[in-house]
mmCIF file of C-alpha atoms in Angstrom:
data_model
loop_
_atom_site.group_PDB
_atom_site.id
_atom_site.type_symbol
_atom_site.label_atom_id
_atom_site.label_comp_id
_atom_site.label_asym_id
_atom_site.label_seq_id
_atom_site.Cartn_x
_atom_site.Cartn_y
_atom_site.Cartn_z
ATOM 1 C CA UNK A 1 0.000 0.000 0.000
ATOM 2 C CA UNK A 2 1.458 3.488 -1.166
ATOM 3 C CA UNK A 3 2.096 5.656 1.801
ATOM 4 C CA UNK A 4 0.205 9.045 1.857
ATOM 5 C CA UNK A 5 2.083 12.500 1.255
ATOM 6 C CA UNK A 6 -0.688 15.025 2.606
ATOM 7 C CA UNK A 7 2.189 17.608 3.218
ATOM 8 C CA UNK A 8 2.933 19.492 0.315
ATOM 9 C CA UNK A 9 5.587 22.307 -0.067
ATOM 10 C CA UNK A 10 4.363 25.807 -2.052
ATOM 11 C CA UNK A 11 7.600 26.446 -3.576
ATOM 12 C CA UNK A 12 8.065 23.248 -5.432
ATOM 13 C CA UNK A 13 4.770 21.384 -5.185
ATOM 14 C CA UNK A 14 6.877 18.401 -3.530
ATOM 15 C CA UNK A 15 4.906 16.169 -1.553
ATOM 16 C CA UNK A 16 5.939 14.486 2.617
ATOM 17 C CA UNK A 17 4.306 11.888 4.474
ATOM 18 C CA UNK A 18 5.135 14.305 7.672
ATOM 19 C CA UNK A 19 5.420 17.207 9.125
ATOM 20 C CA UNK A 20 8.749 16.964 9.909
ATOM 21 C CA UNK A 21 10.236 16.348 6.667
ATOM 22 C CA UNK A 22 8.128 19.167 5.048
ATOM 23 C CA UNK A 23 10.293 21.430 7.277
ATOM 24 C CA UNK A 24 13.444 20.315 7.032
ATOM 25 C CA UNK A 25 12.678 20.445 3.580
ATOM 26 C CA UNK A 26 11.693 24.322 3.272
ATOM 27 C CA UNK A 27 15.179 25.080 4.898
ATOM 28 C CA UNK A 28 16.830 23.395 2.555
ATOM 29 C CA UNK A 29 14.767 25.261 -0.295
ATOM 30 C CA UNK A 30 16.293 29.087 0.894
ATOM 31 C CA UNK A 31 18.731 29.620 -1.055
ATOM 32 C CA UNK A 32 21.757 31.842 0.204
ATOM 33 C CA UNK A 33 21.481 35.406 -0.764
ATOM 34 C CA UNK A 34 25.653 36.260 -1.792
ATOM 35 C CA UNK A 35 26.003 32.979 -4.105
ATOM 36 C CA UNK A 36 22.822 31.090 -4.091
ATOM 37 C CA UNK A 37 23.761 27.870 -2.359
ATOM 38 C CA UNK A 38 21.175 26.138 -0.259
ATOM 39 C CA UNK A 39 21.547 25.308 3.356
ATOM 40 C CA UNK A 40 19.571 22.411 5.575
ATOM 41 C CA UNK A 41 20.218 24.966 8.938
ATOM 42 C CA UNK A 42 20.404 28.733 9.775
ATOM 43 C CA UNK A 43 23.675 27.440 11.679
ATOM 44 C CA UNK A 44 25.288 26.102 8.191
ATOM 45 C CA UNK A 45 24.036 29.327 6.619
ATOM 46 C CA UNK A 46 26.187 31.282 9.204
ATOM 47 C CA UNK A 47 29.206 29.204 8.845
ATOM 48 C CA UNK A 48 29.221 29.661 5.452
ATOM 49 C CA UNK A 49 28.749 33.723 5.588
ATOM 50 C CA UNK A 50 32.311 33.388 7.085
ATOM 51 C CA UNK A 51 34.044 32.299 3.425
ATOM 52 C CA UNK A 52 32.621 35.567 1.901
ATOM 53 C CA UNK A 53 33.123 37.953 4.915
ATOM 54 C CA UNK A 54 36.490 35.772 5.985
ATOM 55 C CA UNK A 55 35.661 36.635 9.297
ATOM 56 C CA UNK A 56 37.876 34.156 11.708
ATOM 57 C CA UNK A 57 36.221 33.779 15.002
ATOM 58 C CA UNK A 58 37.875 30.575 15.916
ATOM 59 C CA UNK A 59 41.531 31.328 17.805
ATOM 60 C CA UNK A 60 44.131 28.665 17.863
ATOM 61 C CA UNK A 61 45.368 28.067 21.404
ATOM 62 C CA UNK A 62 48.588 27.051 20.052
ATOM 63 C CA UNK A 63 49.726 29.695 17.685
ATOM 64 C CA UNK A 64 46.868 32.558 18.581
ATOM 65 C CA UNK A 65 46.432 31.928 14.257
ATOM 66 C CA UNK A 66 42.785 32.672 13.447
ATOM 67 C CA UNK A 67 40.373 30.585 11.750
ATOM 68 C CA UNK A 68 37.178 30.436 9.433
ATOM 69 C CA UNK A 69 35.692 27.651 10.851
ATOM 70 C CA UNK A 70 35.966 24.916 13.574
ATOM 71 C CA UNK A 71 37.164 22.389 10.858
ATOM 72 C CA UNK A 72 40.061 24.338 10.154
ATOM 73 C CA UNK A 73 41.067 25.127 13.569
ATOM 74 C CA UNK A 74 41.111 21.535 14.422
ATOM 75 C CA UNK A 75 43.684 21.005 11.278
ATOM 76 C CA UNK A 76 45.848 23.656 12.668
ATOM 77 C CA UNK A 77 45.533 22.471 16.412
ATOM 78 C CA UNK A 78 46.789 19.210 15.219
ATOM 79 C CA UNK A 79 49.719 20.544 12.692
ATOM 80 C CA UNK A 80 50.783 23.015 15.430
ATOM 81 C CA UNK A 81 51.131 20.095 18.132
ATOM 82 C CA UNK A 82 52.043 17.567 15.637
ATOM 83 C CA UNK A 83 55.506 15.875 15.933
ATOM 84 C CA UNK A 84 57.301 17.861 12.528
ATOM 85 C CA UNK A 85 60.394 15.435 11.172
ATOM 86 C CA UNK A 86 60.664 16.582 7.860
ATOM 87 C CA UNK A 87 63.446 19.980 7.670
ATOM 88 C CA UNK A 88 63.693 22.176 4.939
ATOM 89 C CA UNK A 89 67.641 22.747 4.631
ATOM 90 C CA UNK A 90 67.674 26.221 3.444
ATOM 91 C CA UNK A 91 65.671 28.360 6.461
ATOM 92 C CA UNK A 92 65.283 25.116 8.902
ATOM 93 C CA UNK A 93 61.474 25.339 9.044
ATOM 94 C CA UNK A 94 59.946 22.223 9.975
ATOM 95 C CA UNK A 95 56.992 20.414 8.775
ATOM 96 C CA UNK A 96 54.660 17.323 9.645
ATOM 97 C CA UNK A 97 53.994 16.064 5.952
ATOM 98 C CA UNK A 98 56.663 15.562 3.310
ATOM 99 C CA UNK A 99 54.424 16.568 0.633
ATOM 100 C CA UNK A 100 54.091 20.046 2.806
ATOM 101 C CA UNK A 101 58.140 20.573 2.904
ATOM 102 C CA UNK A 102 58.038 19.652 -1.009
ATOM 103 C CA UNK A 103 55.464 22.417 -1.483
ATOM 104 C CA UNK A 104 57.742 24.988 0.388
ATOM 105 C CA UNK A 105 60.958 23.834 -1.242
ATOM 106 C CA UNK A 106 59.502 25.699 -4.287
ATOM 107 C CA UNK A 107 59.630 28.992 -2.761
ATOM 108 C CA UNK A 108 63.680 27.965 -2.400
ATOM 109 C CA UNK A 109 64.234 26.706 -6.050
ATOM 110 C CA UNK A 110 61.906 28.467 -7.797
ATOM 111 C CA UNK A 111 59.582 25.623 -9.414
ATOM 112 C CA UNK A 112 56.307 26.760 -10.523
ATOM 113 C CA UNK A 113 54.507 23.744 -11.978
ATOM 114 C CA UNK A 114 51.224 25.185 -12.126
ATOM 115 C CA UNK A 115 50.045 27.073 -15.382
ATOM 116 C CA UNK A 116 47.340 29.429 -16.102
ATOM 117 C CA UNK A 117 46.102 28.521 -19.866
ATOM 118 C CA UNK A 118 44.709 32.039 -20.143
ATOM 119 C CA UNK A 119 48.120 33.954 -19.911
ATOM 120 C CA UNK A 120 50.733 31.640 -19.088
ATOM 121 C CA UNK A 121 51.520 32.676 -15.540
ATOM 122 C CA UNK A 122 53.063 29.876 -13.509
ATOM 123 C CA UNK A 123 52.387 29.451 -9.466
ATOM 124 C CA UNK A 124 54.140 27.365 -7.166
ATOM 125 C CA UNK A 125 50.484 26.125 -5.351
ATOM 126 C CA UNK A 126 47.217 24.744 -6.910
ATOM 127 C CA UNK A 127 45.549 26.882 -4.287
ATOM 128 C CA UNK A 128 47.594 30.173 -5.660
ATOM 129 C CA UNK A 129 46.473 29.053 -9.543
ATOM 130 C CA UNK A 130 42.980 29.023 -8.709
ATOM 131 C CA UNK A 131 42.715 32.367 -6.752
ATOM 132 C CA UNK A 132 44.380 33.320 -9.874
ATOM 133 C CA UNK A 133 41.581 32.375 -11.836
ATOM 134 C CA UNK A 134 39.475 34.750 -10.541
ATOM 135 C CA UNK A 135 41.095 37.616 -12.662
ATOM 136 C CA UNK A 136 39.630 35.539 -15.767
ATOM 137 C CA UNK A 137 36.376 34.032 -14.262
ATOM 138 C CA UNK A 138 35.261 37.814 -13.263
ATOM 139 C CA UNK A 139 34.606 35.603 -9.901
ATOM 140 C CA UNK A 140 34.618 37.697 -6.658
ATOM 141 C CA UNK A 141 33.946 36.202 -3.924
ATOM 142 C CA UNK A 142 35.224 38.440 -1.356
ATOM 143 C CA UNK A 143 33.088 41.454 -0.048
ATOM 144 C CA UNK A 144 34.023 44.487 1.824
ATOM 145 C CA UNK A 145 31.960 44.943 5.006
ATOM 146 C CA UNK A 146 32.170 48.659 4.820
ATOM 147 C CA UNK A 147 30.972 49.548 1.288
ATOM 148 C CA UNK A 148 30.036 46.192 -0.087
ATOM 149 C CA UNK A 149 32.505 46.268 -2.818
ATOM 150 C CA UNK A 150 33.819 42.962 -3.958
ATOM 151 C CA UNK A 151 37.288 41.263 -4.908
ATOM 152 C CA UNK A 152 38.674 38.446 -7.041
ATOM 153 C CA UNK A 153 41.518 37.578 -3.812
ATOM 154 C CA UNK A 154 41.344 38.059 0.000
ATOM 155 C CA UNK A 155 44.784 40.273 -0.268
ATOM 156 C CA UNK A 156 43.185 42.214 -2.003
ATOM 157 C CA UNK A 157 40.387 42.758 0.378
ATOM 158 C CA UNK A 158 42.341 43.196 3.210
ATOM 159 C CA UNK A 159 44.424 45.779 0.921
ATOM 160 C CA UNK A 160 41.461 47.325 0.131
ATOM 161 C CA UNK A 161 40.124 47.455 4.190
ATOM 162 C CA UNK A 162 42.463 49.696 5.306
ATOM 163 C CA UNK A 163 41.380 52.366 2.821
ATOM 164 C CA UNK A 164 38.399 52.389 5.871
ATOM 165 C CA UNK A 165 40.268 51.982 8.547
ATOM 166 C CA UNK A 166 43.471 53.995 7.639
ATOM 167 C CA UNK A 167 46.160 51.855 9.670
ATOM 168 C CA UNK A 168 49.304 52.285 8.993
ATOM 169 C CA UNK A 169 51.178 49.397 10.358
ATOM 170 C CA UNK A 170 54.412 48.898 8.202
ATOM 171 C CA UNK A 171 57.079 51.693 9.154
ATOM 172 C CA UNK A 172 60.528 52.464 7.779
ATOM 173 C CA UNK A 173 63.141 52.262 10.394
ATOM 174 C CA UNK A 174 65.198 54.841 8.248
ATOM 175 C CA UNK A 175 62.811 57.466 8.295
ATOM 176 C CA UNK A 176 59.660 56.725 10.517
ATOM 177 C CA UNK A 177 57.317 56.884 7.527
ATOM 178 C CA UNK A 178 54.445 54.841 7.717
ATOM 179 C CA UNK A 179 52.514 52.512 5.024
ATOM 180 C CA UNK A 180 49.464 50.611 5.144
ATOM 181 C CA UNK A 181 50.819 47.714 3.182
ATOM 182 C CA UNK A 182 53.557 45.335 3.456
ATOM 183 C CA UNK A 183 54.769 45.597 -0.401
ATOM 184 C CA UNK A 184 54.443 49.904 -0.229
ATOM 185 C CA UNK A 185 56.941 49.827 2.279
ATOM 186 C CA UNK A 186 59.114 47.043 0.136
ATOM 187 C CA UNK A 187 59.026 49.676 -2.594
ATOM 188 C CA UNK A 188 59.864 52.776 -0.270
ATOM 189 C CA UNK A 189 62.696 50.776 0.992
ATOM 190 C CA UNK A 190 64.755 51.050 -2.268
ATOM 191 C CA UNK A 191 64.747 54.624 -2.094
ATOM 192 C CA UNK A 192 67.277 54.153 0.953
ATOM 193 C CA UNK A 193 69.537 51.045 -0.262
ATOM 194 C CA UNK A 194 69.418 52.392 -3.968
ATOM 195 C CA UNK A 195 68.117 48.974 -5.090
ATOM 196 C CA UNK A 196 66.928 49.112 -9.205
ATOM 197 C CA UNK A 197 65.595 45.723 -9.725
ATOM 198 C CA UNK A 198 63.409 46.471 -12.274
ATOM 199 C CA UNK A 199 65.856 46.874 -16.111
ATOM 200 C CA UNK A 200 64.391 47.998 -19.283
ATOM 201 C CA UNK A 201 65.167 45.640 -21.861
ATOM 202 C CA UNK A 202 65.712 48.483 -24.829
ATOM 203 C CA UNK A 203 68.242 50.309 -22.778
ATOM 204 C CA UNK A 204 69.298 48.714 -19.587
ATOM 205 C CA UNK A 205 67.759 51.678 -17.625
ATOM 206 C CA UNK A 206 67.080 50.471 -14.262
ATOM 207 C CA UNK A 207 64.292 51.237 -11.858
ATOM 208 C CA UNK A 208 63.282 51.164 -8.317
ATOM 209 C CA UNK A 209 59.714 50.109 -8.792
ATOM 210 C CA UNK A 210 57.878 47.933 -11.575
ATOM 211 C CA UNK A 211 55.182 51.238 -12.400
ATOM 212 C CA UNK A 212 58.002 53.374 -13.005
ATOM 213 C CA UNK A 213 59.413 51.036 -15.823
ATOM 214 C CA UNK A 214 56.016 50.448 -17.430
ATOM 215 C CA UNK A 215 55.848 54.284 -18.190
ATOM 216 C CA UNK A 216 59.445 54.511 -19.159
ATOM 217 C CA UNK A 217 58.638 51.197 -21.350
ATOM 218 C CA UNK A 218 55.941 53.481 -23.043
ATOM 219 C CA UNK A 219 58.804 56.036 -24.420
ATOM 220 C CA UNK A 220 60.021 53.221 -26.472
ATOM 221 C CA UNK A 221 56.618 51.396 -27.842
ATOM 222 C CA UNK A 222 54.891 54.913 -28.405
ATOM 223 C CA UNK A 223 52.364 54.090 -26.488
ATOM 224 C CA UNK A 224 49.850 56.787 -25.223
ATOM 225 C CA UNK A 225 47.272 55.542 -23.040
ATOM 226 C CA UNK A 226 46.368 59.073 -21.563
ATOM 227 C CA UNK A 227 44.016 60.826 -23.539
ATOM 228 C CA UNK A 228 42.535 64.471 -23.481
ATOM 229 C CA UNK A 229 39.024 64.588 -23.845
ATOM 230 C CA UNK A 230 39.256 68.390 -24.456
ATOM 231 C CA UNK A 231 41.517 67.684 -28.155
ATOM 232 C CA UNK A 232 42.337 64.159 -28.308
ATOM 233 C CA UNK A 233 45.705 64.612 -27.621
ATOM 234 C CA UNK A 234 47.660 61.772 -25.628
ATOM 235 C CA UNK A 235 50.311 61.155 -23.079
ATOM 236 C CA UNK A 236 52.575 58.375 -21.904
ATOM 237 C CA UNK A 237 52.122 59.448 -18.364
ATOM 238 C CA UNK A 238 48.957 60.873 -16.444
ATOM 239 C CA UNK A 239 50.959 63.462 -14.904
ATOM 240 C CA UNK A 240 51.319 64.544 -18.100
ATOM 241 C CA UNK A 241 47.783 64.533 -18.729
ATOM 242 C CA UNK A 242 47.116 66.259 -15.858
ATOM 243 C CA UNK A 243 49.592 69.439 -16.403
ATOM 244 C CA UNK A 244 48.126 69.435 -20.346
ATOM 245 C CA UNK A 245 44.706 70.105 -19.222
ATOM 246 C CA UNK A 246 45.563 73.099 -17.594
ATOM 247 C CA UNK A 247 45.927 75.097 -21.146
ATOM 248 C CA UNK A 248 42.084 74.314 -21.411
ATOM 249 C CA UNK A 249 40.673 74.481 -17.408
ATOM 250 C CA UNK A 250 43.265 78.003 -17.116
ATOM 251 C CA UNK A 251 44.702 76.782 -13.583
ATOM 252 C CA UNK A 252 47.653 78.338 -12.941
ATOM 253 C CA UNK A 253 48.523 76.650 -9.284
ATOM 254 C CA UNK A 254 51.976 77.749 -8.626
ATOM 255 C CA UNK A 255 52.651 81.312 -8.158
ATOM 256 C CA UNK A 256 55.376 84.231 -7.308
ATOM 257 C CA UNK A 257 55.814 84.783 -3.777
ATOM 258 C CA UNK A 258 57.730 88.427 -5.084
ATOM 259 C CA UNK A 259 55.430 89.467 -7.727
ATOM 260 C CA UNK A 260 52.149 87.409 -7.185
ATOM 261 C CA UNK A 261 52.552 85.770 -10.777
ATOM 262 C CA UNK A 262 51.138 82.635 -11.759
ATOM 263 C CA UNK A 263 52.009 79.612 -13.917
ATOM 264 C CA UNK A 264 50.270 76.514 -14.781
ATOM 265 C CA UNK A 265 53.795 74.496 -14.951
ATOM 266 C CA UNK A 266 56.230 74.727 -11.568
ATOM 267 C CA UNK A 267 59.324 74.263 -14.210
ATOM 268 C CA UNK A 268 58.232 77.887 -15.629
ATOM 269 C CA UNK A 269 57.724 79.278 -11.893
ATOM 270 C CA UNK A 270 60.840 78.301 -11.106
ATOM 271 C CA UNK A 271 62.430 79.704 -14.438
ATOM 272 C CA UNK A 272 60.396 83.187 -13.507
ATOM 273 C CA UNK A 273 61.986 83.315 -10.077
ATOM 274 C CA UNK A 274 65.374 83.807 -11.646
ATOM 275 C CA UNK A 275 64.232 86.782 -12.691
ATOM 276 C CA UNK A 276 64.396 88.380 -9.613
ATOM 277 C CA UNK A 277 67.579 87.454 -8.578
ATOM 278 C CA UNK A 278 70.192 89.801 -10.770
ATOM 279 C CA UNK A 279 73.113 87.670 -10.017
ATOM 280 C CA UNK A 280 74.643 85.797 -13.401
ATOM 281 C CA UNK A 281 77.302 83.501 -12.563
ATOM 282 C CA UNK A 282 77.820 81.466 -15.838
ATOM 283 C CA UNK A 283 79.623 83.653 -18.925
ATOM 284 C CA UNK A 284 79.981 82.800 -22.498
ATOM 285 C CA UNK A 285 83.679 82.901 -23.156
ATOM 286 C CA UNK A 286 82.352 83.416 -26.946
ATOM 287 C CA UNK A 287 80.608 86.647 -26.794
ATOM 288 C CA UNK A 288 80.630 87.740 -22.629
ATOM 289 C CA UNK A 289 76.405 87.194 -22.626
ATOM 290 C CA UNK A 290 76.145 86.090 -18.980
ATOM 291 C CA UNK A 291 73.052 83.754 -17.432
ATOM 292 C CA UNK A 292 71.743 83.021 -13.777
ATOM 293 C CA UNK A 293 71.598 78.930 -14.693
ATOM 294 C CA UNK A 294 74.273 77.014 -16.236
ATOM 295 C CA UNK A 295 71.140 75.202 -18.217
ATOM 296 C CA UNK A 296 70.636 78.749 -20.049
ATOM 297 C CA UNK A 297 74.531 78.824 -21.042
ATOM 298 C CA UNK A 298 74.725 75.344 -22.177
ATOM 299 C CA UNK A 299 71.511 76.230 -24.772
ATOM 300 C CA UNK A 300 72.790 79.530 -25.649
ATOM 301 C CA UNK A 301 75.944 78.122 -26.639
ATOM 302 C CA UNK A 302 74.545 75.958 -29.454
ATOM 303 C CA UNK A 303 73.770 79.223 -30.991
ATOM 304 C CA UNK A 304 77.882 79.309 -31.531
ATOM 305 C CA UNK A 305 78.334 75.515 -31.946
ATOM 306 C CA UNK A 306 75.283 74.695 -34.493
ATOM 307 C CA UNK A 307 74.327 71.825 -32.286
ATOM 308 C CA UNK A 308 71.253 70.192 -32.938
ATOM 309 C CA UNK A 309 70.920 67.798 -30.518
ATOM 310 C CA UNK A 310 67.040 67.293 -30.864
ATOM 311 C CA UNK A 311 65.800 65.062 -34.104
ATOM 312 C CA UNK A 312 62.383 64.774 -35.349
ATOM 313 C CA UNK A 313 61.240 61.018 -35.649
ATOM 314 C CA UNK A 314 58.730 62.023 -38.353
ATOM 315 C CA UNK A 315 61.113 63.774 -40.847
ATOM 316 C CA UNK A 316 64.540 64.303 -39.349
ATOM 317 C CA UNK A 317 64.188 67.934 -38.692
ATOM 318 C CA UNK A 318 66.738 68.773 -36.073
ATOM 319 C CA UNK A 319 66.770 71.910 -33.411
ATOM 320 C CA UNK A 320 68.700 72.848 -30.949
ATOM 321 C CA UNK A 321 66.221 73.223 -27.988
ATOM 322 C CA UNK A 322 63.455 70.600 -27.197
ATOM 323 C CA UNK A 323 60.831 73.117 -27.210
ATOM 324 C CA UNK A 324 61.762 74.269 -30.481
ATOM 325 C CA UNK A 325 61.365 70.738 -31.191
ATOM 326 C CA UNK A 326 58.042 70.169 -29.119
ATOM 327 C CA UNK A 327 56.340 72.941 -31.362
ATOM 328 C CA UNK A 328 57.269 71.494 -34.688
ATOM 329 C CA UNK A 329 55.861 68.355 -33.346
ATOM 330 C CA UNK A 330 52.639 69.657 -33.910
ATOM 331 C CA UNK A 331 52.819 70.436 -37.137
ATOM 332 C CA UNK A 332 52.753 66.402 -37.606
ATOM 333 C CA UNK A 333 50.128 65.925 -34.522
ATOM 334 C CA UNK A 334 47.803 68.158 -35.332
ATOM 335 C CA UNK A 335 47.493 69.426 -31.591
ATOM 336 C CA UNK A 336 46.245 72.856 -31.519
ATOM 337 C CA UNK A 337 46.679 73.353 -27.685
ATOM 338 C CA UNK A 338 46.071 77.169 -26.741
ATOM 339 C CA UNK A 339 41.991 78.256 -27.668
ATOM 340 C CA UNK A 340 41.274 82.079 -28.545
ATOM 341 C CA UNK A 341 38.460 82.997 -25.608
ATOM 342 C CA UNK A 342 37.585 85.879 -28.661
ATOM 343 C CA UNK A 343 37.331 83.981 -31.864
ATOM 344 C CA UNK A 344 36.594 80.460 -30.393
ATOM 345 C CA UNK A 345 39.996 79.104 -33.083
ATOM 346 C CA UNK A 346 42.651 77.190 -31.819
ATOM 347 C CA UNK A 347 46.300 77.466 -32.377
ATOM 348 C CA UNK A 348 49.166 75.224 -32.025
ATOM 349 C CA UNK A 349 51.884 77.733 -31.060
ATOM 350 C CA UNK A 350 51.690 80.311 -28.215
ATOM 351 C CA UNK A 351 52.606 83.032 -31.013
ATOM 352 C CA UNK A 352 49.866 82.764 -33.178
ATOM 353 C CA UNK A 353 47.273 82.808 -30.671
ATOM 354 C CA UNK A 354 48.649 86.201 -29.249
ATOM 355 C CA UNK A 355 48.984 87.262 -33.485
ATOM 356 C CA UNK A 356 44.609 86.244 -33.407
ATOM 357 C CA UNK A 357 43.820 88.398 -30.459
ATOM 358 C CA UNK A 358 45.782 91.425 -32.024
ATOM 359 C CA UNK A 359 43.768 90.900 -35.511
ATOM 360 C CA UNK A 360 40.825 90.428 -33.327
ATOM 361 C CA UNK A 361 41.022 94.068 -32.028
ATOM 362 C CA UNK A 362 42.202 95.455 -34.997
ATOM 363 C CA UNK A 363 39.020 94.341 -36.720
ATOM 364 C CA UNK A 364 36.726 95.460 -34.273
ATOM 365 C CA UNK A 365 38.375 99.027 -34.205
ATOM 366 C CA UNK A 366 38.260 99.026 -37.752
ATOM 367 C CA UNK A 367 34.685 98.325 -37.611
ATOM 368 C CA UNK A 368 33.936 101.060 -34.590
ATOM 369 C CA UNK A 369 35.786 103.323 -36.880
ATOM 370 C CA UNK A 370 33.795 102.712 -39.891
ATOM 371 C CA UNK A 371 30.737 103.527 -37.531
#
């Protein structure tokens, strides 16, 4: 005789012969809210919140190491008073499974056996190659209590947590200043010991940190990533950028402290405040013109010389100052940098704007005239 199912569930029309099972059934139904994975108790549900928040409630008594979850704090109980006989020869850390002091021998030789098949990177842990993975899958399964964003890696979470909290915890011993990141300070570090590790390959030009030789890379590829949205002109660096769009926005930020004058570039404050001082120590031994920077002699005397040092890559034109040769650049660019506020034209040199404006007033006292 078939047994009868007078229980029936309203979200999948599913059928129980009691009670019981109807409700253990409905809490199995609820589906988790960050990735959709069902749960048979409200206890399971909360265990599980802990692998997206990577909250780690559970302290080890051993090693005061924090864990996600019970399981895992009875693994690391049992590695931290395990007996550990096998000895890595290089640092003397000790471990309880041979296949664990193979794993850390790679960090020692170098051995990466694990490939990415989307862009070839290698890791030295199955574990590292999947949170890799992430960067292609789009997957993030880390969220940021504060503001809810998410990440693809938990270092980059808790990278991305002390934008909120803004510790500081990793400080320089040579000068006391203070970074919220252990790799920042790595990086900082060089600036005192003079380390380059990072060598161009075109060149040999070395650098302190791997940024700085991606934008020095760009001066060899021609690469422009930077672009104006005001007239389409681009830049290698978004510095650069930045200082360009001050011909268009008018800022002038750095100014005279003698004569209240301002500039949009500090190179052509700084050039200004020679000005004031009337000492000229460097002479021309060619024709006695004296100059307050020994940059100023060294370009007036390729006026005697002929030197050219500065070479067009379009046609070979050579000049003998780089902004001579930054102003026939855009006669092959295009870039018409400095608008007329009267006529609404733009102009690629400096001189033919200031030409416009006098035509500009010319014609309308010509016109007034004609009146």
């Amino acid at each position: 005789m078939r047994r009868e199912k007078p229980f029936c569930c309203q979200e999948c029309d599913k059928h129980f012969s009691r009670i019981s099972y109807l409700k253990t059934h409905m809490r199995s139904e609820k589906p988790f809210k960050e990735c959709d994975k069902s749960f048979i108790d409200v206890s399971h549900i909360k265990r599980h919140m802990r692998t997206h928040t990577r909250e780690k409630t559970f302290k080890c008594k051993e090693c005061d190491k924090r864990l996600i979850n019970i399981f895992s704090l009875n693994r690391q109980m049992q590695s931290d008073t395990k007996e550990k006989p096998f000895t890595c020869k290089d640092c003397k850390r000790s471990f309880s499974q041979s296949c664990h002091l193979k794993t850390h021998m790679m960090t020692h030789t170098g051995e990466k056996p694990f490939t990415c098949k989307e862009c070839d990177r290698s890791f030295s842990q199955s574990s590292h190659l999947k949170t890799h993975m992430n960067i292609h899958t789009g997957e993030k399964p880390f969220t940021c209590k504060e503001c809810d964003r998410i990440f693809s890696t938990v270092s980059s979470l808790k990278r991305h947590t002390i934008t909120h909290t803004g510790e500081k915890s990793f400080t320089c011993k040579e000068c006391a200043k203070s970074f919220s990141d252990a790799s920042h300070l790595k990086a900082h570090m060089r600036t005192h010991t003079g380390e380059k590790p990072f060598s161009c390959k075109e060149c040999d030009k070395s650098f302190s940190q791997i940024s700085h030789l991606k934008t020095h890379v760009r001066i060899h590829t021609g690469e422009k990533p930077f672009i104006c949205k005001e007239c389409n002109s681009s830049f290698n660096r978004v510095s650069n950028l930045k200082i360009h769009l001050r011909t268009h926005t008018g800022e002038k930020p750095f100014s005279c402290n003698e004569c209240d004058k301002s500039f949009s570039h500090l190179c052509s404050l700084k050039r200004h405040i020679i000005t004031h001082t009337e000492e000229k120590h460097f002479l021309c031994e060619e024709c006695d013109s004296s100059f307050n920077r020994v940059s100023y002699l060294k370009r007036h005397l390729r006026t005697h010389t002929g030197e050219k040092p500065f070479s067009c890559k379009e046609c070979d034109t050579s000049f003998s100052h780089v902004c001579s040769l930054k102003r026939h650049m855009r006669t092959h660019t295009r870039e018409k940098p400095f608008p007329c506020e009267k006529c609404n034209k733009n102009f690629s040199q400096m001189c033919s704007l200031n030409i416009a404006g006098i035509y500009f007033y010319s014609l309308i006292c010509a016109l007034l005239y004609l009146k």
